[in-house]
Amino acid sequence: MKFNPSMRQITIREALLQAGRDIGDIEARMLLQHVLNVSQAYLIVHCEQALTADQARSFRLLTGRRTHGEPVAYLTGRREFYSLDFTVTPAVLIPRPETELMVDLALAQIPPGLSCKILDLGTGSGAIALCIAKHRPVAEVTAVDFSADAVAIARTNAKQLNVGNVRILEADWFNGLAGEKFNLIVSNPPYVAAGDSHLTQGDLRFEPRMALTAGGEGLDCLRSIIASAPAHLVAGGVLLLEHGYDQAEICRQLLSEAGFGDVFSHPDLAGIMRVSGGSLIVS
Ligand SMILES: C[S@@+](CC[C@H](N)C(=O)[O-])C[C@H]1O[C@@H](n2cnc3c(N)ncnc32)[C@H](O)[C@@H]1O
């Protein structure tokens, strides 16, 4: 984005127009809202307001970083997920729209008002755990992540979203949960194969590798969680797993082998099998 060298102050409308040519109108608007700390409506109503030199400089910097690929969510530090506003930093995965399916499927398992125990493995920003906890205030939700930085962000989000029925632990999957059993376990674990070409494209270039990749063609974390989950579920308890576009069949097979029944896969809005799960067979 080039600003007038005469240093004439530019207006909100001019700034949006110029940046929109480089990064698109929507992202330009999101970045300017962030710089000015105002609503979308404010930008429309005050479109002839001049930016201060500092505001213009900050906006130019962010627009430049976006042009070089940095995700908007990391530039603004915010991402909406399931209609809640989350803090995100480069320490956590940016919650994806397709992961909202996991929240829908989890909530369908928990009648409102039912007291039960829910575990979210690999919570990252806390997106899944906090949405479930917010919508099911009687449930006791536990959220786990291996990354201390992610745990700190998830705790920040719990506080900002005023969610009290959650505990957030730093642990390697089920380690630290010895002897504990849950009614529902959900996880969106790393499931991208280490050599996957998508890792060098788009937002993925800026996201933490430990949030994205797993060994064994991307299946190691899914295998490990499925193998250990039965010991941490009550009889009839449910496990729900998000996975890659081509991993539904192997997940269903692993679930059946581990003692789960009613095994299913569910498509996301793009029609891709995205979440698989089952309930622990009562023996
Ligand atoms: C794909 S991200 C999911 C983040 C969040 N649940 C979401 O859906 O946006 C996977 C998360 O698993 C965490 N993770 C990776 N290995 C782990 C392990 N061994 N134990 C616990 N968490 C782990 C990563 O730090 C990362 O936050």
PDB file of N, CA, C and O in Angstrom, residues 31-100:
ATOM      1  N   LEU A  31      -8.412  -5.106   9.800  1.00  0.00           N
ATOM      2  CA  LEU A  31      -7.160  -4.548  10.334  1.00  0.00           C
ATOM      3  C   LEU A  31      -7.348  -3.096  10.789  1.00  0.00           C
ATOM      4  O   LEU A  31      -6.810  -2.695  11.827  1.00  0.00           O
ATOM      5  N   LEU A  32      -8.133  -2.317  10.030  1.00  0.00           N
ATOM      6  CA  LEU A  32      -8.330  -0.922  10.437  1.00  0.00           C
ATOM      7  C   LEU A  32      -9.186  -0.845  11.704  1.00  0.00           C
ATOM      8  O   LEU A  32      -8.912  -0.029  12.597  1.00  0.00           O
ATOM      9  N   GLN A  33     -10.191  -1.727  11.801  1.00  0.00           N
ATOM     10  CA  GLN A  33     -10.977  -1.776  13.051  1.00  0.00           C
ATOM     11  C   GLN A  33     -10.051  -2.048  14.228  1.00  0.00           C
ATOM     12  O   GLN A  33     -10.188  -1.458  15.298  1.00  0.00           O
ATOM     13  N   HIS A  34      -9.098  -2.971  14.014  1.00  0.00           N
ATOM     14  CA  HIS A  34      -8.165  -3.324  15.090  1.00  0.00           C
ATOM     15  C   HIS A  34      -7.288  -2.120  15.461  1.00  0.00           C
ATOM     16  O   HIS A  34      -7.122  -1.803  16.647  1.00  0.00           O
ATOM     17  N   VAL A  35      -6.751  -1.432  14.459  1.00  0.00           N
ATOM     18  CA  VAL A  35      -5.857  -0.289  14.724  1.00  0.00           C
ATOM     19  C   VAL A  35      -6.610   0.816  15.468  1.00  0.00           C
ATOM     20  O   VAL A  35      -6.103   1.405  16.421  1.00  0.00           O
ATOM     21  N   LEU A  36      -7.849   1.071  15.023  1.00  0.00           N
ATOM     22  CA  LEU A  36      -8.613   2.176  15.622  1.00  0.00           C
ATOM     23  C   LEU A  36      -9.421   1.744  16.837  1.00  0.00           C
ATOM     24  O   LEU A  36      -9.978   2.581  17.553  1.00  0.00           O
ATOM     25  N   ASN A  37      -9.501   0.392  17.023  1.00  0.00           N
ATOM     26  CA  ASN A  37     -10.301  -0.165  18.121  1.00  0.00           C
ATOM     27  C   ASN A  37     -11.751   0.336  18.042  1.00  0.00           C
ATOM     28  O   ASN A  37     -12.293   0.865  19.015  1.00  0.00           O
ATOM     29  N   VAL A  38     -12.331   0.168  16.856  1.00  0.00           N
ATOM     30  CA  VAL A  38     -13.714   0.624  16.642  1.00  0.00           C
ATOM     31  C   VAL A  38     -14.508  -0.482  15.948  1.00  0.00           C
ATOM     32  O   VAL A  38     -13.938  -1.458  15.450  1.00  0.00           O
ATOM     33  N   SER A  39     -15.816  -0.291  15.886  1.00  0.00           N
ATOM     34  CA  SER A  39     -16.689  -1.268  15.225  1.00  0.00           C
ATOM     35  C   SER A  39     -16.714  -1.027  13.717  1.00  0.00           C
ATOM     36  O   SER A  39     -16.279   0.022  13.234  1.00  0.00           O
ATOM     37  N   GLN A  40     -17.282  -2.015  13.003  1.00  0.00           N
ATOM     38  CA  GLN A  40     -17.444  -1.867  11.560  1.00  0.00           C
ATOM     39  C   GLN A  40     -18.346  -0.663  11.262  1.00  0.00           C
ATOM     40  O   GLN A  40     -18.076   0.114  10.342  1.00  0.00           O
ATOM     41  N   ALA A  41     -19.397  -0.514  12.078  1.00  0.00           N
ATOM     42  CA  ALA A  41     -20.338   0.592  11.862  1.00  0.00           C
ATOM     43  C   ALA A  41     -19.621   1.938  11.995  1.00  0.00           C
ATOM     44  O   ALA A  41     -19.890   2.871  11.237  1.00  0.00           O
ATOM     45  N   TYR A  42     -18.681   2.020  12.936  1.00  0.00           N
ATOM     46  CA  TYR A  42     -17.945   3.280  13.126  1.00  0.00           C
ATOM     47  C   TYR A  42     -17.207   3.662  11.842  1.00  0.00           C
ATOM     48  O   TYR A  42     -17.203   4.822  11.435  1.00  0.00           O
ATOM     49  N   LEU A  43     -16.566   2.651  11.218  1.00  0.00           N
ATOM     50  CA  LEU A  43     -15.808   2.946   9.997  1.00  0.00           C
ATOM     51  C   LEU A  43     -16.723   3.508   8.913  1.00  0.00           C
ATOM     52  O   LEU A  43     -16.328   4.398   8.157  1.00  0.00           O
ATOM     53  N   ILE A  44     -17.938   2.978   8.842  1.00  0.00           N
ATOM     54  CA  ILE A  44     -18.884   3.434   7.807  1.00  0.00           C
ATOM     55  C   ILE A  44     -19.345   4.859   8.113  1.00  0.00           C
ATOM     56  O   ILE A  44     -19.290   5.745   7.264  1.00  0.00           O
ATOM     57  N   VAL A  45     -19.742   5.070   9.364  1.00  0.00           N
ATOM     58  CA  VAL A  45     -20.297   6.385   9.735  1.00  0.00           C
ATOM     59  C   VAL A  45     -19.231   7.481   9.677  1.00  0.00           C
ATOM     60  O   VAL A  45     -19.511   8.608   9.288  1.00  0.00           O
ATOM     61  N   HIS A  46     -17.981   7.110  10.043  1.00  0.00           N
ATOM     62  CA  HIS A  46     -16.921   8.129  10.122  1.00  0.00           C
ATOM     63  C   HIS A  46     -15.907   7.996   8.980  1.00  0.00           C
ATOM     64  O   HIS A  46     -14.717   8.251   9.163  1.00  0.00           O
ATOM     65  N   CYS A  47     -16.389   7.610   7.810  1.00  0.00           N
ATOM     66  CA  CYS A  47     -15.457   7.292   6.712  1.00  0.00           C
ATOM     67  C   CYS A  47     -14.624   8.503   6.259  1.00  0.00           C
ATOM     68  O   CYS A  47     -13.559   8.327   5.675  1.00  0.00           O
ATOM     69  N   GLU A  48     -15.070   9.712   6.564  1.00  0.00           N
ATOM     70  CA  GLU A  48     -14.275  10.895   6.157  1.00  0.00           C
ATOM     71  C   GLU A  48     -13.324  11.359   7.263  1.00  0.00           C
ATOM     72  O   GLU A  48     -12.611  12.346   7.101  1.00  0.00           O
ATOM     73  N   GLN A  49     -13.297  10.627   8.381  1.00  0.00           N
ATOM     74  CA  GLN A  49     -12.370  10.990   9.472  1.00  0.00           C
ATOM     75  C   GLN A  49     -10.931  10.714   9.032  1.00  0.00           C
ATOM     76  O   GLN A  49     -10.649   9.677   8.439  1.00  0.00           O
ATOM     77  N   ALA A  50     -10.025  11.657   9.340  1.00  0.00           N
ATOM     78  CA  ALA A  50      -8.621  11.469   8.969  1.00  0.00           C
ATOM     79  C   ALA A  50      -7.918  10.589   9.994  1.00  0.00           C
ATOM     80  O   ALA A  50      -8.187  10.691  11.196  1.00  0.00           O
ATOM     81  N   LEU A  51      -7.006   9.720   9.515  1.00  0.00           N
ATOM     82  CA  LEU A  51      -6.188   8.929  10.441  1.00  0.00           C
ATOM     83  C   LEU A  51      -5.065   9.808  10.968  1.00  0.00           C
ATOM     84  O   LEU A  51      -4.531  10.651  10.234  1.00  0.00           O
ATOM     85  N   THR A  52      -4.681   9.607  12.224  1.00  0.00           N
ATOM     86  CA  THR A  52      -3.480  10.289  12.724  1.00  0.00           C
ATOM     87  C   THR A  52      -2.274   9.623  12.067  1.00  0.00           C
ATOM     88  O   THR A  52      -2.385   8.521  11.507  1.00  0.00           O
ATOM     89  N   ALA A  53      -1.118  10.276  12.187  1.00  0.00           N
ATOM     90  CA  ALA A  53       0.097   9.704  11.576  1.00  0.00           C
ATOM     91  C   ALA A  53       0.396   8.335  12.183  1.00  0.00           C
ATOM     92  O   ALA A  53       0.776   7.390  11.473  1.00  0.00           O
ATOM     93  N   ASP A  54       0.209   8.190  13.488  1.00  0.00           N
ATOM     94  CA  ASP A  54       0.476   6.905  14.162  1.00  0.00           C
ATOM     95  C   ASP A  54      -0.475   5.812  13.664  1.00  0.00           C
ATOM     96  O   ASP A  54      -0.066   4.682  13.426  1.00  0.00           O
ATOM     97  N   GLN A  55      -1.740   6.193  13.546  1.00  0.00           N
ATOM     98  CA  GLN A  55      -2.735   5.214  13.074  1.00  0.00           C
ATOM     99  C   GLN A  55      -2.413   4.778  11.646  1.00  0.00           C
ATOM    100  O   GLN A  55      -2.465   3.585  11.326  1.00  0.00           O
ATOM    101  N   ALA A  56      -2.064   5.744  10.800  1.00  0.00           N
ATOM    102  CA  ALA A  56      -1.749   5.413   9.403  1.00  0.00           C
ATOM    103  C   ALA A  56      -0.531   4.495   9.339  1.00  0.00           C
ATOM    104  O   ALA A  56      -0.495   3.528   8.572  1.00  0.00           O
ATOM    105  N   ARG A  57       0.471   4.781  10.205  1.00  0.00           N
ATOM    106  CA  ARG A  57       1.693   3.969  10.217  1.00  0.00           C
ATOM    107  C   ARG A  57       1.379   2.544  10.682  1.00  0.00           C
ATOM    108  O   ARG A  57       1.823   1.566  10.080  1.00  0.00           O
ATOM    109  N   SER A  58       0.618   2.426  11.758  1.00  0.00           N
ATOM    110  CA  SER A  58       0.259   1.084  12.275  1.00  0.00           C
ATOM    111  C   SER A  58      -0.513   0.294  11.219  1.00  0.00           C
ATOM    112  O   SER A  58      -0.272  -0.893  11.008  1.00  0.00           O
ATOM    113  N   PHE A  59      -1.437   0.960  10.564  1.00  0.00           N
ATOM    114  CA  PHE A  59      -2.252   0.283   9.548  1.00  0.00           C
ATOM    115  C   PHE A  59      -1.373  -0.163   8.376  1.00  0.00           C
ATOM    116  O   PHE A  59      -1.506  -1.281   7.873  1.00  0.00           O
ATOM    117  N   ARG A  60      -0.452   0.704   8.001  1.00  0.00           N
ATOM    118  CA  ARG A  60       0.446   0.372   6.872  1.00  0.00           C
ATOM    119  C   ARG A  60       1.302  -0.842   7.238  1.00  0.00           C
ATOM    120  O   ARG A  60       1.501  -1.751   6.445  1.00  0.00           O
ATOM    121  N   LEU A  61       1.791  -0.847   8.492  1.00  0.00           N
ATOM    122  CA  LEU A  61       2.630  -1.978   8.943  1.00  0.00           C
ATOM    123  C   LEU A  61       1.859  -3.301   8.886  1.00  0.00           C
ATOM    124  O   LEU A  61       2.344  -4.305   8.370  1.00  0.00           O
ATOM    125  N   LEU A  62       0.650  -3.284   9.459  1.00  0.00           N
ATOM    126  CA  LEU A  62      -0.161  -4.512   9.495  1.00  0.00           C
ATOM    127  C   LEU A  62      -0.530  -4.972   8.092  1.00  0.00           C
ATOM    128  O   LEU A  62      -0.495  -6.171   7.785  1.00  0.00           O
ATOM    129  N   THR A  63      -0.865  -4.021   7.236  1.00  0.00           N
ATOM    130  CA  THR A  63      -1.237  -4.377   5.863  1.00  0.00           C
ATOM    131  C   THR A  63      -0.046  -5.020   5.151  1.00  0.00           C
ATOM    132  O   THR A  63      -0.196  -6.005   4.426  1.00  0.00           O
ATOM    133  N   GLY A  64       1.140  -4.463   5.409  1.00  0.00           N
ATOM    134  CA  GLY A  64       2.351  -5.041   4.805  1.00  0.00           C
ATOM    135  C   GLY A  64       2.590  -6.462   5.284  1.00  0.00           C
ATOM    136  O   GLY A  64       2.914  -7.352   4.498  1.00  0.00           O
ATOM    137  N   ARG A  65       2.417  -6.669   6.588  1.00  0.00           N
ATOM    138  CA  ARG A  65       2.616  -8.026   7.144  1.00  0.00           C
ATOM    139  C   ARG A  65       1.591  -8.992   6.560  1.00  0.00           C
ATOM    140  O   ARG A  65       1.902 -10.138   6.242  1.00  0.00           O
ATOM    141  N   ARG A  66       0.377  -8.527   6.391  1.00  0.00           N
ATOM    142  CA  ARG A  66      -0.661  -9.389   5.794  1.00  0.00           C
ATOM    143  C   ARG A  66      -0.301  -9.739   4.349  1.00  0.00           C
ATOM    144  O   ARG A  66      -0.478 -10.879   3.909  1.00  0.00           O
ATOM    145  N   THR A  67       0.237  -8.736   3.634  1.00  0.00           N
ATOM    146  CA  THR A  67       0.644  -8.975   2.240  1.00  0.00           C
ATOM    147  C   THR A  67       1.692 -10.085   2.184  1.00  0.00           C
ATOM    148  O   THR A  67       1.758 -10.839   1.226  1.00  0.00           O
ATOM    149  N   HIS A  68       2.508 -10.185   3.251  1.00  0.00           N
ATOM    150  CA  HIS A  68       3.529 -11.236   3.287  1.00  0.00           C
ATOM    151  C   HIS A  68       3.001 -12.540   3.867  1.00  0.00           C
ATOM    152  O   HIS A  68       3.779 -13.447   4.171  1.00  0.00           O
ATOM    153  N   GLY A  69       1.704 -12.612   4.103  1.00  0.00           N
ATOM    154  CA  GLY A  69       1.100 -13.904   4.434  1.00  0.00           C
ATOM    155  C   GLY A  69       0.690 -14.104   5.876  1.00  0.00           C
ATOM    156  O   GLY A  69       0.017 -15.088   6.188  1.00  0.00           O
ATOM    157  N   GLU A  70       1.095 -13.215   6.788  1.00  0.00           N
ATOM    158  CA  GLU A  70       0.737 -13.448   8.197  1.00  0.00           C
ATOM    159  C   GLU A  70      -0.780 -13.471   8.361  1.00  0.00           C
ATOM    160  O   GLU A  70      -1.478 -12.610   7.818  1.00  0.00           O
ATOM    161  N   PRO A  71      -1.309 -14.461   9.082  1.00  0.00           N
ATOM    162  CA  PRO A  71      -2.761 -14.555   9.234  1.00  0.00           C
ATOM    163  C   PRO A  71      -3.341 -13.337   9.947  1.00  0.00           C
ATOM    164  O   PRO A  71      -2.751 -12.817  10.903  1.00  0.00           O
ATOM    165  N   VAL A  72      -4.508 -12.913   9.491  1.00  0.00           N
ATOM    166  CA  VAL A  72      -5.177 -11.756  10.110  1.00  0.00           C
ATOM    167  C   VAL A  72      -5.393 -11.996  11.605  1.00  0.00           C
ATOM    168  O   VAL A  72      -5.231 -11.088  12.426  1.00  0.00           O
ATOM    169  N   ALA A  73      -5.735 -13.242  11.961  1.00  0.00           N
ATOM    170  CA  ALA A  73      -6.008 -13.540  13.377  1.00  0.00           C
ATOM    171  C   ALA A  73      -4.779 -13.283  14.260  1.00  0.00           C
ATOM    172  O   ALA A  73      -4.922 -12.839  15.402  1.00  0.00           O
ATOM    173  N   TYR A  74      -3.573 -13.555  13.736  1.00  0.00           N
ATOM    174  CA  TYR A  74      -2.366 -13.279  14.525  1.00  0.00           C
ATOM    175  C   TYR A  74      -2.076 -11.773  14.552  1.00  0.00           C
ATOM    176  O   TYR A  74      -1.512 -11.259  15.525  1.00  0.00           O
ATOM    177  N   LEU A  75      -2.449 -11.064  13.481  1.00  0.00           N
ATOM    178  CA  LEU A  75      -2.199  -9.618  13.432  1.00  0.00           C
ATOM    179  C   LEU A  75      -3.134  -8.867  14.381  1.00  0.00           C
ATOM    180  O   LEU A  75      -2.735  -7.881  15.001  1.00  0.00           O
ATOM    181  N   THR A  76      -4.372  -9.344  14.478  1.00  0.00           N
ATOM    182  CA  THR A  76      -5.332  -8.659  15.365  1.00  0.00           C
ATOM    183  C   THR A  76      -5.352  -9.288  16.756  1.00  0.00           C
ATOM    184  O   THR A  76      -5.827  -8.693  17.719  1.00  0.00           O
ATOM    185  N   GLY A  77      -4.860 -10.568  16.847  1.00  0.00           N
ATOM    186  CA  GLY A  77      -4.881 -11.275  18.128  1.00  0.00           C
ATOM    187  C   GLY A  77      -6.264 -11.800  18.488  1.00  0.00           C
ATOM    188  O   GLY A  77      -6.498 -12.190  19.636  1.00  0.00           O
ATOM    189  N   ARG A  78      -7.188 -11.821  17.523  1.00  0.00           N
ATOM    190  CA  ARG A  78      -8.561 -12.249  17.810  1.00  0.00           C
ATOM    191  C   ARG A  78      -9.062 -13.199  16.732  1.00  0.00           C
ATOM    192  O   ARG A  78      -8.659 -13.100  15.569  1.00  0.00           O
ATOM    193  N   ARG A  79      -9.955 -14.108  17.105  1.00  0.00           N
ATOM    194  CA  ARG A  79     -10.654 -14.950  16.140  1.00  0.00           C
ATOM    195  C   ARG A  79     -11.997 -15.353  16.725  1.00  0.00           C
ATOM    196  O   ARG A  79     -12.057 -15.782  17.890  1.00  0.00           O
ATOM    197  N   GLU A  80     -13.038 -15.184  15.939  1.00  0.00           N
ATOM    198  CA  GLU A  80     -14.360 -15.610  16.388  1.00  0.00           C
ATOM    199  C   GLU A  80     -14.524 -17.100  16.105  1.00  0.00           C
ATOM    200  O   GLU A  80     -14.155 -17.581  15.040  1.00  0.00           O
ATOM    201  N   PHE A  81     -15.041 -17.819  17.079  1.00  0.00           N
ATOM    202  CA  PHE A  81     -15.302 -19.254  16.918  1.00  0.00           C
ATOM    203  C   PHE A  81     -16.584 -19.564  17.671  1.00  0.00           C
ATOM    204  O   PHE A  81     -16.713 -19.236  18.846  1.00  0.00           O
ATOM    205  N   TYR A  82     -17.519 -20.193  16.983  1.00  0.00           N
ATOM    206  CA  TYR A  82     -18.803 -20.546  17.582  1.00  0.00           C
ATOM    207  C   TYR A  82     -19.432 -19.318  18.268  1.00  0.00           C
ATOM    208  O   TYR A  82     -19.951 -19.405  19.380  1.00  0.00           O
ATOM    209  N   SER A  83     -19.317 -18.185  17.594  1.00  0.00           N
ATOM    210  CA  SER A  83     -19.878 -16.901  18.056  1.00  0.00           C
ATOM    211  C   SER A  83     -19.250 -16.394  19.348  1.00  0.00           C
ATOM    212  O   SER A  83     -19.829 -15.509  20.001  1.00  0.00           O
ATOM    213  N   LEU A  84     -18.090 -16.926  19.733  1.00  0.00           N
ATOM    214  CA  LEU A  84     -17.364 -16.372  20.877  1.00  0.00           C
ATOM    215  C   LEU A  84     -16.060 -15.764  20.362  1.00  0.00           C
ATOM    216  O   LEU A  84     -15.499 -16.245  19.367  1.00  0.00           O
ATOM    217  N   ASP A  85     -15.584 -14.743  21.059  1.00  0.00           N
ATOM    218  CA  ASP A  85     -14.401 -14.012  20.620  1.00  0.00           C
ATOM    219  C   ASP A  85     -13.169 -14.508  21.383  1.00  0.00           C
ATOM    220  O   ASP A  85     -13.083 -14.329  22.599  1.00  0.00           O
ATOM    221  N   PHE A  86     -12.226 -15.143  20.677  1.00  0.00           N
ATOM    222  CA  PHE A  86     -11.051 -15.745  21.314  1.00  0.00           C
ATOM    223  C   PHE A  86      -9.792 -14.919  21.080  1.00  0.00           C
ATOM    224  O   PHE A  86      -9.574 -14.370  19.994  1.00  0.00           O
ATOM    225  N   THR A  87      -8.948 -14.861  22.123  1.00  0.00           N
ATOM    226  CA  THR A  87      -7.591 -14.358  21.958  1.00  0.00           C
ATOM    227  C   THR A  87      -6.767 -15.454  21.291  1.00  0.00           C
ATOM    228  O   THR A  87      -6.834 -16.625  21.704  1.00  0.00           O
ATOM    229  N   VAL A  88      -6.010 -15.096  20.264  1.00  0.00           N
ATOM    230  CA  VAL A  88      -5.073 -16.063  19.664  1.00  0.00           C
ATOM    231  C   VAL A  88      -3.715 -15.404  19.490  1.00  0.00           C
ATOM    232  O   VAL A  88      -3.627 -14.199  19.245  1.00  0.00           O
ATOM    233  N   THR A  89      -2.682 -16.198  19.644  1.00  0.00           N
ATOM    234  CA  THR A  89      -1.312 -15.752  19.374  1.00  0.00           C
ATOM    235  C   THR A  89      -0.657 -16.846  18.529  1.00  0.00           C
ATOM    236  O   THR A  89      -1.229 -17.938  18.386  1.00  0.00           O
ATOM    237  N   PRO A  90       0.544 -16.584  18.017  1.00  0.00           N
ATOM    238  CA  PRO A  90       1.210 -17.625  17.223  1.00  0.00           C
ATOM    239  C   PRO A  90       1.534 -18.885  18.042  1.00  0.00           C
ATOM    240  O   PRO A  90       2.026 -19.872  17.484  1.00  0.00           O
ATOM    241  N   ALA A  91       1.258 -18.892  19.346  1.00  0.00           N
ATOM    242  CA  ALA A  91       1.477 -20.104  20.154  1.00  0.00           C
ATOM    243  C   ALA A  91       0.348 -21.109  19.989  1.00  0.00           C
ATOM    244  O   ALA A  91       0.471 -22.252  20.421  1.00  0.00           O
ATOM    245  N   VAL A  92      -0.774 -20.672  19.397  1.00  0.00           N
ATOM    246  CA  VAL A  92      -1.920 -21.593  19.271  1.00  0.00           C
ATOM    247  C   VAL A  92      -2.418 -21.641  17.831  1.00  0.00           C
ATOM    248  O   VAL A  92      -2.285 -20.683  17.070  1.00  0.00           O
ATOM    249  N   LEU A  93      -3.021 -22.787  17.514  1.00  0.00           N
ATOM    250  CA  LEU A  93      -3.696 -22.922  16.221  1.00  0.00           C
ATOM    251  C   LEU A  93      -4.837 -21.910  16.149  1.00  0.00           C
ATOM    252  O   LEU A  93      -5.511 -21.673  17.151  1.00  0.00           O
ATOM    253  N   ILE A  94      -5.050 -21.338  14.978  1.00  0.00           N
ATOM    254  CA  ILE A  94      -6.211 -20.458  14.778  1.00  0.00           C
ATOM    255  C   ILE A  94      -7.432 -21.373  14.624  1.00  0.00           C
ATOM    256  O   ILE A  94      -7.458 -22.224  13.729  1.00  0.00           O
ATOM    257  N   PRO A  95      -8.424 -21.238  15.517  1.00  0.00           N
ATOM    258  CA  PRO A  95      -9.584 -22.140  15.421  1.00  0.00           C
ATOM    259  C   PRO A  95     -10.239 -22.046  14.043  1.00  0.00           C
ATOM    260  O   PRO A  95     -10.413 -20.956  13.508  1.00  0.00           O
ATOM    261  N   ARG A  96     -10.574 -23.214  13.486  1.00  0.00           N
ATOM    262  CA  ARG A  96     -11.120 -23.284  12.127  1.00  0.00           C
ATOM    263  C   ARG A  96     -12.650 -23.394  12.152  1.00  0.00           C
ATOM    264  O   ARG A  96     -13.209 -24.058  13.034  1.00  0.00           O
ATOM    265  N   PRO A  97     -13.306 -22.816  11.140  1.00  0.00           N
ATOM    266  CA  PRO A  97     -14.772 -22.937  11.070  1.00  0.00           C
ATOM    267  C   PRO A  97     -15.223 -24.401  11.070  1.00  0.00           C
ATOM    268  O   PRO A  97     -16.241 -24.732  11.692  1.00  0.00           O
ATOM    269  N   GLU A  98     -14.467 -25.285  10.414  1.00  0.00           N
ATOM    270  CA  GLU A  98     -14.924 -26.692  10.335  1.00  0.00           C
ATOM    271  C   GLU A  98     -14.922 -27.367  11.706  1.00  0.00           C
ATOM    272  O   GLU A  98     -15.621 -28.365  11.919  1.00  0.00           O
ATOM    273  N   THR A  99     -14.141 -26.820  12.646  1.00  0.00           N
ATOM    274  CA  THR A  99     -14.091 -27.410  13.991  1.00  0.00           C
ATOM    275  C   THR A  99     -15.362 -27.107  14.784  1.00  0.00           C
ATOM    276  O   THR A  99     -15.642 -27.747  15.801  1.00  0.00           O
ATOM    277  N   GLU A 100     -16.166 -26.140  14.297  1.00  0.00           N
ATOM    278  CA  GLU A 100     -17.447 -25.878  14.968  1.00  0.00           C
ATOM    279  C   GLU A 100     -18.339 -27.113  14.934  1.00  0.00           C
ATOM    280  O   GLU A 100     -19.185 -27.308  15.814  1.00  0.00           O
TER     281      GLU A 100
END
